[in-house]
PDB file of C-alpha atoms in Angstrom:
ATOM      1  CA  MET A   1       0.082  -0.102  -0.005  1.00 44.00           C
ATOM      2  CA  ARG A   2       1.219   3.380  -1.069  1.00 48.00           C
ATOM      3  CA  LEU A   3       1.510   6.138   1.511  1.00 49.00           C
ATOM      4  CA  SER A   4      -0.106   9.449   0.795  1.00 55.00           C
ATOM      5  CA  SER A   5       1.988  12.455   0.394  1.00 59.00           C
ATOM      6  CA  ASP A   6       0.755  13.767   3.879  1.00 60.00           C
ATOM      7  CA  LYS A   7       1.818  10.559   5.598  1.00 69.00           C
ATOM      8  CA  ILE A   8       5.209  10.748   3.943  1.00 73.00           C
ATOM      9  CA  SER A   9       5.426  14.374   4.999  1.00 75.00           C
ATOM     10  CA  ASP A  10       4.518  13.592   8.718  1.00 80.00           C
ATOM     11  CA  LEU A  11       7.091  10.741   8.777  1.00 86.00           C
ATOM     12  CA  LEU A  12       9.718  13.107   7.460  1.00 89.00           C
ATOM     13  CA  ILE A  13       8.950  15.692  10.060  1.00 88.00           C
ATOM     14  CA  LYS A  14       9.443  13.018  12.850  1.00 87.00           C
ATOM     15  CA  ARG A  15      12.864  12.245  11.140  1.00 89.00           C
ATOM     16  CA  LEU A  16      13.670  15.950  11.218  1.00 89.00           C
ATOM     17  CA  GLN A  17      12.698  16.356  14.919  1.00 86.00           C
ATOM     18  CA  LYS A  18      15.027  13.342  15.811  1.00 87.00           C
ATOM     19  CA  LEU A  19      17.811  15.016  13.803  1.00 87.00           C
ATOM     20  CA  ILE A  20      17.348  18.218  15.599  1.00 86.00           C
ATOM     21  CA  THR A  21      17.271  16.319  19.026  1.00 84.00           C
ATOM     22  CA  ASP A  22      20.098  13.921  18.100  1.00 83.00           C
ATOM     23  CA  ARG A  23      22.640  16.831  17.216  1.00 84.00           C
ATOM     24  CA  GLN A  24      21.412  18.675  20.139  1.00 80.00           C
ATOM     25  CA  LEU A  25      20.263  21.812  18.156  1.00 82.00           C
ATOM     26  CA  GLU A  26      19.098  24.854  20.154  1.00 79.00           C
ATOM     27  CA  ALA A  27      16.923  27.758  19.472  1.00 76.00           C
ATOM     28  CA  GLY A  28      18.964  30.256  17.065  1.00 78.00           C
ATOM     29  CA  MET A  29      20.725  27.416  15.427  1.00 84.00           C
ATOM     30  CA  ARG A  30      20.804  26.796  11.818  1.00 86.00           C
ATOM     31  CA  LEU A  31      19.651  23.552  10.280  1.00 89.00           C
ATOM     32  CA  PRO A  32      21.739  22.038   7.385  1.00 90.00           C
ATOM     33  CA  SER A  33      20.608  23.031   3.953  1.00 88.00           C
ATOM     34  CA  GLU A  34      17.926  21.484   1.866  1.00 88.00           C
ATOM     35  CA  ARG A  35      20.313  19.707  -0.397  1.00 90.00           C
ATOM     36  CA  THR A  36      22.275  18.123   2.691  1.00 92.00           C
ATOM     37  CA  LEU A  37      19.007  17.231   4.441  1.00 91.00           C
ATOM     38  CA  ALA A  38      17.593  15.496   1.245  1.00 90.00           C
ATOM     39  CA  ALA A  39      21.056  13.564   0.848  1.00 91.00           C
ATOM     40  CA  GLU A  40      21.257  12.552   4.482  1.00 90.00           C
ATOM     41  CA  LEU A  41      17.565  11.343   4.833  1.00 89.00           C
ATOM     42  CA  GLN A  42      17.329  10.017   1.324  1.00 89.00           C
ATOM     43  CA  VAL A  43      14.267  11.959   0.119  1.00 90.00           C
ATOM     44  CA  SER A  44      13.834  14.509  -2.528  1.00 89.00           C
ATOM     45  CA  ARG A  45      14.556  18.088  -2.015  1.00 88.00           C
ATOM     46  CA  ALA A  46      10.655  18.931  -2.487  1.00 88.00           C
ATOM     47  CA  SER A  47       9.764  16.598   0.287  1.00 89.00           C
ATOM     48  CA  VAL A  48      12.298  18.417   2.502  1.00 89.00           C
ATOM     49  CA  ARG A  49      11.038  21.652   1.592  1.00 87.00           C
ATOM     50  CA  GLU A  50       7.318  20.617   2.311  1.00 88.00           C
ATOM     51  CA  ALA A  51       8.278  19.215   5.724  1.00 88.00           C
ATOM     52  CA  LEU A  52      10.298  22.415   6.602  1.00 87.00           C
ATOM     53  CA  GLN A  53       7.274  24.602   5.537  1.00 85.00           C
ATOM     54  CA  LYS A  54       5.024  22.486   8.143  1.00 85.00           C
ATOM     55  CA  LEU A  55       7.515  23.096  10.869  1.00 84.00           C
ATOM     56  CA  ASN A  56       7.558  26.702   9.919  1.00 80.00           C
ATOM     57  CA  SER A  57       3.954  26.897  10.231  1.00 75.00           C
ATOM     58  CA  ARG A  58       3.988  25.279  13.805  1.00 74.00           C
ATOM     59  CA  GLY A  59       6.606  27.934  14.794  1.00 73.00           C
ATOM     60  CA  LEU A  60       9.496  25.374  15.356  1.00 81.00           C
ATOM     61  CA  LEU A  61      11.504  26.847  12.488  1.00 83.00           C
ATOM     62  CA  SER A  62      12.171  30.163  10.773  1.00 81.00           C
ATOM     63  CA  THR A  63      13.093  30.082   7.100  1.00 74.00           C
ATOM     64  CA  ARG A  64      14.599  32.932   4.993  1.00 71.00           C
ATOM     65  CA  PRO A  65      14.875  32.742   1.297  1.00 69.00           C
ATOM     66  CA  GLY A  66      18.466  31.982   0.507  1.00 72.00           C
ATOM     67  CA  GLY A  67      19.157  32.296   4.323  1.00 74.00           C
ATOM     68  CA  GLY A  68      18.474  28.696   5.606  1.00 82.00           C
ATOM     69  CA  SER A  69      16.210  27.415   8.425  1.00 86.00           C
ATOM     70  CA  TYR A  70      16.657  28.328  12.036  1.00 85.00           C
ATOM     71  CA  LEU A  71      15.411  26.577  15.112  1.00 84.00           C
ATOM     72  CA  CYS A  72      13.098  28.938  17.001  1.00 78.00           C
ATOM     73  CA  ARG A  73      12.404  26.774  20.032  1.00 68.00           C
ATOM     74  CA  ALA A  74      14.291  24.009  21.616  1.00 62.00           C
ATOM     75  CA  LEU A  75      12.783  20.527  21.779  1.00 60.00           C
ATOM     76  CA  SER A  76      14.901  19.519  24.969  1.00 47.00           C
ATOM     77  CA  PRO A  77      13.030  18.915  28.060  1.00 45.00           C
ATOM     78  CA  TRP A  78      14.296  21.677  29.962  1.00 39.00           C
ATOM     79  CA  SER A  79      12.380  24.291  27.784  1.00 40.00           C
ATOM     80  CA  THR A  80       8.945  23.048  28.669  1.00 39.00           C
ATOM     81  CA  PRO A  81       6.414  25.300  30.384  1.00 38.00           C
ATOM     82  CA  ASP A  82       6.248  23.121  33.401  1.00 38.00           C
ATOM     83  CA  ILE A  83      10.050  24.063  34.148  1.00 37.00           C
ATOM     84  CA  ASP A  84       9.865  27.618  32.761  1.00 40.00           C
ATOM     85  CA  SER A  85       6.644  28.571  34.498  1.00 41.00           C
ATOM     86  CA  PRO A  86       8.187  29.460  38.129  1.00 43.00           C
ATOM     87  CA  LEU A  87      10.502  31.983  36.667  1.00 48.00           C
ATOM     88  CA  THR A  88       8.155  33.383  34.105  1.00 45.00           C
ATOM     89  CA  ALA A  89       6.037  34.597  36.934  1.00 44.00           C
ATOM     90  CA  ALA A  90       8.538  37.428  37.465  1.00 45.00           C
ATOM     91  CA  PRO A  91       7.805  41.000  38.501  1.00 47.00           C
ATOM     92  CA  THR A  92       5.185  42.510  36.480  1.00 47.00           C
ATOM     93  CA  ASP A  93       6.863  46.079  36.720  1.00 53.00           C
ATOM     94  CA  ALA A  94       8.672  46.251  33.327  1.00 56.00           C
ATOM     95  CA  ALA A  95      11.428  48.456  34.611  1.00 61.00           C
ATOM     96  CA  GLN A  96      12.220  46.541  37.808  1.00 65.00           C
ATOM     97  CA  SER A  97      11.727  43.054  35.821  1.00 66.00           C
ATOM     98  CA  GLN A  98      14.488  44.336  33.470  1.00 68.00           C
ATOM     99  CA  ALA A  99      16.769  45.517  36.194  1.00 71.00           C
ATOM    100  CA  ASP A 100      16.218  42.244  38.159  1.00 76.00           C
ATOM    101  CA  ILE A 101      17.107  40.028  34.925  1.00 75.00           C
ATOM    102  CA  LEU A 102      20.190  42.047  34.145  1.00 77.00           C
ATOM    103  CA  GLU A 103      21.446  41.720  37.729  1.00 80.00           C
ATOM    104  CA  ALA A 104      20.884  37.999  37.795  1.00 82.00           C
ATOM    105  CA  ARG A 105      22.606  37.764  34.209  1.00 84.00           C
ATOM    106  CA  GLN A 106      25.619  39.671  35.353  1.00 87.00           C
ATOM    107  CA  THR A 107      26.084  37.544  38.452  1.00 88.00           C
ATOM    108  CA  LEU A 108      25.656  34.123  36.649  1.00 91.00           C
ATOM    109  CA  GLU A 109      27.420  35.051  33.326  1.00 93.00           C
ATOM    110  CA  ALA A 110      30.632  36.218  34.881  1.00 94.00           C
ATOM    111  CA  GLY A 111      30.872  32.902  36.559  1.00 95.00           C
ATOM    112  CA  THR A 112      29.921  30.745  33.552  1.00 96.00           C
ATOM    113  CA  ALA A 113      32.340  32.651  31.396  1.00 97.00           C
ATOM    114  CA  TRP A 114      35.143  32.080  33.871  1.00 97.00           C
ATOM    115  CA  TYR A 115      34.712  28.448  34.244  1.00 97.00           C
ATOM    116  CA  ALA A 116      33.913  27.930  30.421  1.00 97.00           C
ATOM    117  CA  ALA A 117      37.440  29.474  29.745  1.00 97.00           C
ATOM    118  CA  LEU A 118      38.863  26.889  32.176  1.00 97.00           C
ATOM    119  CA  ARG A 119      37.038  23.804  31.336  1.00 95.00           C
ATOM    120  CA  ALA A 120      35.681  24.273  27.625  1.00 95.00           C
ATOM    121  CA  SER A 121      36.418  21.097  25.666  1.00 94.00           C
ATOM    122  CA  ALA A 122      37.432  21.129  21.864  1.00 94.00           C
ATOM    123  CA  GLU A 123      33.837  20.276  21.211  1.00 92.00           C
ATOM    124  CA  ASP A 124      32.556  22.851  23.321  1.00 93.00           C
ATOM    125  CA  LYS A 125      34.767  25.539  21.607  1.00 95.00           C
ATOM    126  CA  GLN A 126      33.475  24.342  18.218  1.00 93.00           C
ATOM    127  CA  ARG A 127      29.904  24.627  19.099  1.00 92.00           C
ATOM    128  CA  LEU A 128      30.580  28.134  20.829  1.00 95.00           C
ATOM    129  CA  GLN A 129      32.246  29.202  17.469  1.00 95.00           C
ATOM    130  CA  TYR A 130      29.127  28.030  15.620  1.00 92.00           C
ATOM    131  CA  CYS A 131      26.667  29.811  17.885  1.00 91.00           C
ATOM    132  CA  PHE A 132      28.751  33.056  17.482  1.00 94.00           C
ATOM    133  CA  ASP A 133      28.832  32.610  13.593  1.00 92.00           C
ATOM    134  CA  ALA A 134      25.137  31.909  13.370  1.00 88.00           C
ATOM    135  CA  LEU A 135      24.595  35.281  15.694  1.00 88.00           C
ATOM    136  CA  CYS A 136      26.817  37.130  13.289  1.00 88.00           C
ATOM    137  CA  GLU A 137      24.805  35.931  10.140  1.00 85.00           C
ATOM    138  CA  LEU A 138      21.461  37.233  11.760  1.00 82.00           C
ATOM    139  CA  GLN A 139      22.842  40.317  13.190  1.00 77.00           C
ATOM    140  CA  TYR A 140      21.852  42.966  10.584  1.00 72.00           C
ATOM    141  CA  GLN A 141      18.660  40.934   9.176  1.00 74.00           C
ATOM    142  CA  GLY A 142      16.328  42.856  11.164  1.00 70.00           C
ATOM    143  CA  ASP A 143      14.463  39.865  12.834  1.00 74.00           C
ATOM    144  CA  ALA A 144      14.616  40.984  16.515  1.00 70.00           C
ATOM    145  CA  GLY A 145      12.883  37.705  17.596  1.00 70.00           C
ATOM    146  CA  LEU A 146      15.294  35.478  15.771  1.00 77.00           C
ATOM    147  CA  ILE A 147      18.344  37.300  16.702  1.00 77.00           C
ATOM    148  CA  ALA A 148      17.441  37.254  20.452  1.00 75.00           C
ATOM    149  CA  ARG A 149      17.125  33.477  20.383  1.00 78.00           C
ATOM    150  CA  ALA A 150      20.568  33.209  18.755  1.00 83.00           C
ATOM    151  CA  ASP A 151      21.903  35.691  21.286  1.00 84.00           C
ATOM    152  CA  ALA A 152      20.464  33.577  24.283  1.00 82.00           C
ATOM    153  CA  ARG A 153      21.615  30.383  22.766  1.00 86.00           C
ATOM    154  CA  PHE A 154      25.398  31.766  22.601  1.00 92.00           C
ATOM    155  CA  HIS A 155      25.028  32.689  26.211  1.00 91.00           C
ATOM    156  CA  LEU A 156      23.692  29.148  27.267  1.00 90.00           C
ATOM    157  CA  MET A 157      26.218  27.722  25.241  1.00 93.00           C
ATOM    158  CA  ILE A 158      28.788  29.559  27.462  1.00 95.00           C
ATOM    159  CA  ALA A 159      27.057  27.855  30.570  1.00 93.00           C
ATOM    160  CA  GLU A 160      27.118  24.419  29.051  1.00 92.00           C
ATOM    161  CA  ALA A 161      31.097  24.821  28.354  1.00 94.00           C
ATOM    162  CA  SER A 162      31.429  25.720  32.164  1.00 94.00           C
ATOM    163  CA  HIS A 163      30.684  22.139  33.005  1.00 91.00           C
ATOM    164  CA  ASN A 164      29.002  23.378  36.245  1.00 90.00           C
ATOM    165  CA  ALA A 165      25.800  21.639  36.410  1.00 85.00           C
ATOM    166  CA  VAL A 166      24.112  24.066  38.987  1.00 85.00           C
ATOM    167  CA  LEU A 167      25.040  27.202  36.912  1.00 88.00           C
ATOM    168  CA  LEU A 168      23.823  25.419  33.717  1.00 85.00           C
ATOM    169  CA  SER A 169      20.636  24.319  35.495  1.00 80.00           C
ATOM    170  CA  THR A 170      19.950  27.753  36.632  1.00 83.00           C
ATOM    171  CA  MET A 171      20.593  29.453  33.190  1.00 82.00           C
ATOM    172  CA  ARG A 172      18.313  26.900  31.394  1.00 78.00           C
ATOM    173  CA  GLY A 173      15.618  27.631  33.836  1.00 71.00           C
ATOM    174  CA  LEU A 174      16.196  31.449  32.987  1.00 70.00           C
ATOM    175  CA  PHE A 175      16.044  30.776  29.471  1.00 64.00           C
ATOM    176  CA  ALA A 176      12.431  32.163  28.802  1.00 60.00           C
ATOM    177  CA  LEU A 177      13.290  35.462  30.975  1.00 62.00           C
ATOM    178  CA  LEU A 178      16.573  35.468  29.124  1.00 58.00           C
ATOM    179  CA  HIS A 179      15.092  35.525  25.773  1.00 58.00           C
ATOM    180  CA  SER A 180      12.333  38.083  26.913  1.00 59.00           C
ATOM    181  CA  SER A 181      15.053  40.272  28.314  1.00 59.00           C
ATOM    182  CA  VAL A 182      17.330  40.078  25.024  1.00 60.00           C
ATOM    183  CA  LEU A 183      14.498  40.609  22.847  1.00 59.00           C
ATOM    184  CA  GLN A 184      13.220  43.695  24.520  1.00 62.00           C
ATOM    185  CA  THR A 185      16.776  45.189  24.908  1.00 61.00           C
ATOM    186  CA  ARG A 186      17.603  44.571  21.167  1.00 59.00           C
ATOM    187  CA  GLN A 187      14.111  45.986  19.995  1.00 58.00           C
ATOM    188  CA  GLN A 188      15.109  49.238  21.907  1.00 59.00           C
ATOM    189  CA  MET A 189      19.203  49.075  20.879  1.00 62.00           C
ATOM    190  CA  PHE A 190      19.071  47.771  17.261  1.00 56.00           C
ATOM    191  CA  THR A 191      18.369  50.957  15.607  1.00 56.00           C
ATOM    192  CA  ASP A 192      21.932  52.279  16.114  1.00 64.00           C
ATOM    193  CA  GLU A 193      24.520  50.509  13.864  1.00 74.00           C
ATOM    194  CA  GLN A 194      27.183  51.629  16.222  1.00 80.00           C
ATOM    195  CA  VAL A 195      25.648  49.854  19.049  1.00 79.00           C
ATOM    196  CA  ILE A 196      25.177  46.697  16.825  1.00 79.00           C
ATOM    197  CA  ARG A 197      28.889  46.878  16.194  1.00 85.00           C
ATOM    198  CA  GLN A 198      29.832  47.366  19.647  1.00 89.00           C
ATOM    199  CA  LEU A 199      27.722  44.302  20.834  1.00 88.00           C
ATOM    200  CA  SER A 200      29.321  42.204  18.043  1.00 91.00           C
ATOM    201  CA  GLU A 201      32.924  43.116  19.346  1.00 94.00           C
ATOM    202  CA  GLN A 202      31.860  42.342  22.892  1.00 95.00           C
ATOM    203  CA  HIS A 203      30.733  38.919  22.043  1.00 96.00           C
ATOM    204  CA  GLN A 204      33.883  38.416  19.872  1.00 96.00           C
ATOM    205  CA  HIS A 205      36.148  39.385  22.808  1.00 97.00           C
ATOM    206  CA  LEU A 206      34.075  37.063  25.069  1.00 97.00           C
ATOM    207  CA  LEU A 207      34.457  34.221  22.680  1.00 97.00           C
ATOM    208  CA  GLN A 208      38.205  34.823  22.076  1.00 97.00           C
ATOM    209  CA  ALA A 209      38.953  34.794  25.846  1.00 97.00           C
ATOM    210  CA  ILE A 210      37.169  31.521  26.333  1.00 97.00           C
ATOM    211  CA  LEU A 211      38.750  29.897  23.227  1.00 97.00           C
ATOM    212  CA  LEU A 212      42.143  31.100  24.678  1.00 97.00           C
ATOM    213  CA  GLY A 213      41.410  29.692  28.067  1.00 97.00           C
ATOM    214  CA  ASP A 214      41.821  33.111  29.694  1.00 97.00           C
ATOM    215  CA  ALA A 215      39.299  33.206  32.549  1.00 97.00           C
ATOM    216  CA  PRO A 216      39.991  36.725  33.763  1.00 97.00           C
ATOM    217  CA  ALA A 217      39.686  38.006  30.495  1.00 97.00           C
ATOM    218  CA  ALA A 218      36.414  36.026  30.017  1.00 97.00           C
ATOM    219  CA  ARG A 219      34.914  37.160  33.048  1.00 97.00           C
ATOM    220  CA  ASP A 220      35.819  40.687  32.401  1.00 96.00           C
ATOM    221  CA  ALA A 221      34.398  40.361  28.914  1.00 96.00           C
ATOM    222  CA  ALA A 222      31.063  39.208  30.197  1.00 96.00           C
ATOM    223  CA  LEU A 223      30.752  41.907  32.920  1.00 94.00           C
ATOM    224  CA  THR A 224      31.822  44.583  30.250  1.00 94.00           C
ATOM    225  CA  HIS A 225      29.124  43.273  27.859  1.00 92.00           C
ATOM    226  CA  LEU A 226      26.391  43.264  30.334  1.00 88.00           C
ATOM    227  CA  SER A 227      27.397  46.662  32.011  1.00 87.00           C
ATOM    228  CA  PHE A 228      27.245  48.063  28.166  1.00 86.00           C
ATOM    229  CA  VAL A 229      23.745  46.413  27.865  1.00 80.00           C
ATOM    230  CA  CYS A 230      22.717  48.197  31.096  1.00 75.00           C
ATOM    231  CA  HIS A 231      24.155  51.650  30.064  1.00 75.00           C
ATOM    232  CA  THR A 232      22.492  51.535  26.639  1.00 73.00           C
ATOM    233  CA  HIS A 233      19.098  50.133  27.689  1.00 65.00           C
ATOM    234  CA  ARG A 234      16.819  53.085  28.113  1.00 49.00           C
ATOM    235  CA  TYR A 235      16.322  53.258  32.062  1.00 44.00           C
ATOM    236  CA  PRO A 236      16.174  56.623  33.492  1.00 34.00           C
ATOM    237  CA  GLU A 237      19.764  57.901  34.317  1.00 40.00           C
ATOM    238  CA  ASN A 238      19.483  57.684  38.065  1.00 39.00           C
ATOM    239  CA  GLU A 239      17.996  54.048  37.888  1.00 40.00           C
ATOM    240  CA  THR A 240      20.986  53.138  35.375  1.00 37.00           C
ATOM    241  CA  SER A 241      23.730  54.586  37.910  1.00 41.00           C
ATOM    242  CA  GLU A 242      22.037  52.879  40.915  1.00 42.00           C
ATOM    243  CA  LEU A 243      21.896  49.499  39.026  1.00 40.00           C
ATOM    244  CA  GLN A 244      25.615  49.731  38.001  1.00 42.00           C
ATOM    245  CA  ALA A 245      26.668  50.122  41.483  1.00 43.00           C
ATOM    246  CA  ASN A 246      24.658  47.124  42.601  1.00 43.00           C
ATOM    247  CA  LEU A 247      26.081  45.096  39.936  1.00 41.00           C
ATOM    248  CA  LEU A 248      29.802  45.302  40.930  1.00 44.00           C
ATOM    249  CA  LEU A 249      31.000  41.970  41.921  1.00 44.00           C
ATOM    250  CA  PRO A 250      34.331  41.085  43.730  1.00 40.00           C
ATOM    251  CA  GLY A 251      36.658  38.967  41.457  1.00 42.00           C
ATOM    252  CA  ALA A 252      37.450  36.667  44.245  1.00 36.00           C
ATOM    253  CA  PHE A 253      33.845  35.629  44.525  1.00 39.00           C
ATOM    254  CA  LEU A 254      34.278  34.032  40.885  1.00 43.00           C
ATOM    255  CA  THR A 255      37.414  32.120  41.615  1.00 42.00           C
ATOM    256  CA  ARG A 256      38.027  28.775  42.948  1.00 40.00           C
ATOM    257  CA  GLU A 257      41.438  27.426  44.319  1.00 36.00           C
ATOM    258  CA  SER A 258      41.229  24.117  42.617  1.00 40.00           C
ATOM    259  CA  ASP A 259      40.970  25.873  39.182  1.00 44.00           C
ATOM    260  CA  LEU A 260      43.816  28.167  39.552  1.00 42.00           C
TER     261      LEU A 260
END
C-alpha cells in the first residue's frame, strides 16, 4: 500500500525532529541546507521543503529565502512550560523586571564565562564558534526575535561549556526570561549601527577569551558586555547609575582554588 503525501510528510517531520534532537540543536541554531538534508534523509528536496514549511507553520522553525532554516525553540525537556513557569511569573513592573534580569545575568554569566574558559572542551569551543557565527549572520537581518534566540543560545552555550551543573541548570531555567530580556533590549538598541557593532565586538572578545582559556579576560568581557547593555538600555539615568553600583562584583567571588 502506497503512503499518501501527507503521511510521507509527517514521517519526514518526525525524522527531522529526531535529527534536531540527536544533534542537540538549540534555539537560534541553523539547520543543514535542503540539499544536505535531502541527501542525509534520502528523500527529495521537494519533500524536505514541504516538511520544513510545516515546521515553520508550527513555529518550530524560521526560514528565510536564501538564508536557511533556524530553530526557533528547543525540543529539549528543560524548555517545557512546566520548568519555565516558576521563573516566568517574575515581577510585572517592566523596569524592575529588566533590572532584576540584568542583575541575575551579570552575576551568573561572569561565573559561567570564567569556568568556560577553564573547562571548555574542543567540542564545546567548536559549538561556541558555531553559535557566534550564527548570531553574526543574523545580526543585520532585522528579525529581533530570531536574533534574540541566537543571542540567548550563545550565552547558554557558554553556560554549557562551564561544566558546572548548578550554573547550567540555573541558566536553563532562566532561558524564557533571558529570551524576553534580550528581545526587549534589542528592540530598543538595534536601531543604532554603532551599538550593533559594539555588541558584536563584545561577543567576539568574550568568545576569544574562552577559546584562549583566559578566565579573567572571559569574566571581564562578560561583565563589560552586560554593563554596556545596562548603560544602553533606556532606563532613567538615576536608575541606571543605581543598578550599575549594585552590579559590581568582587573578582574573588568568581574564583576557586582548584581551578587556579
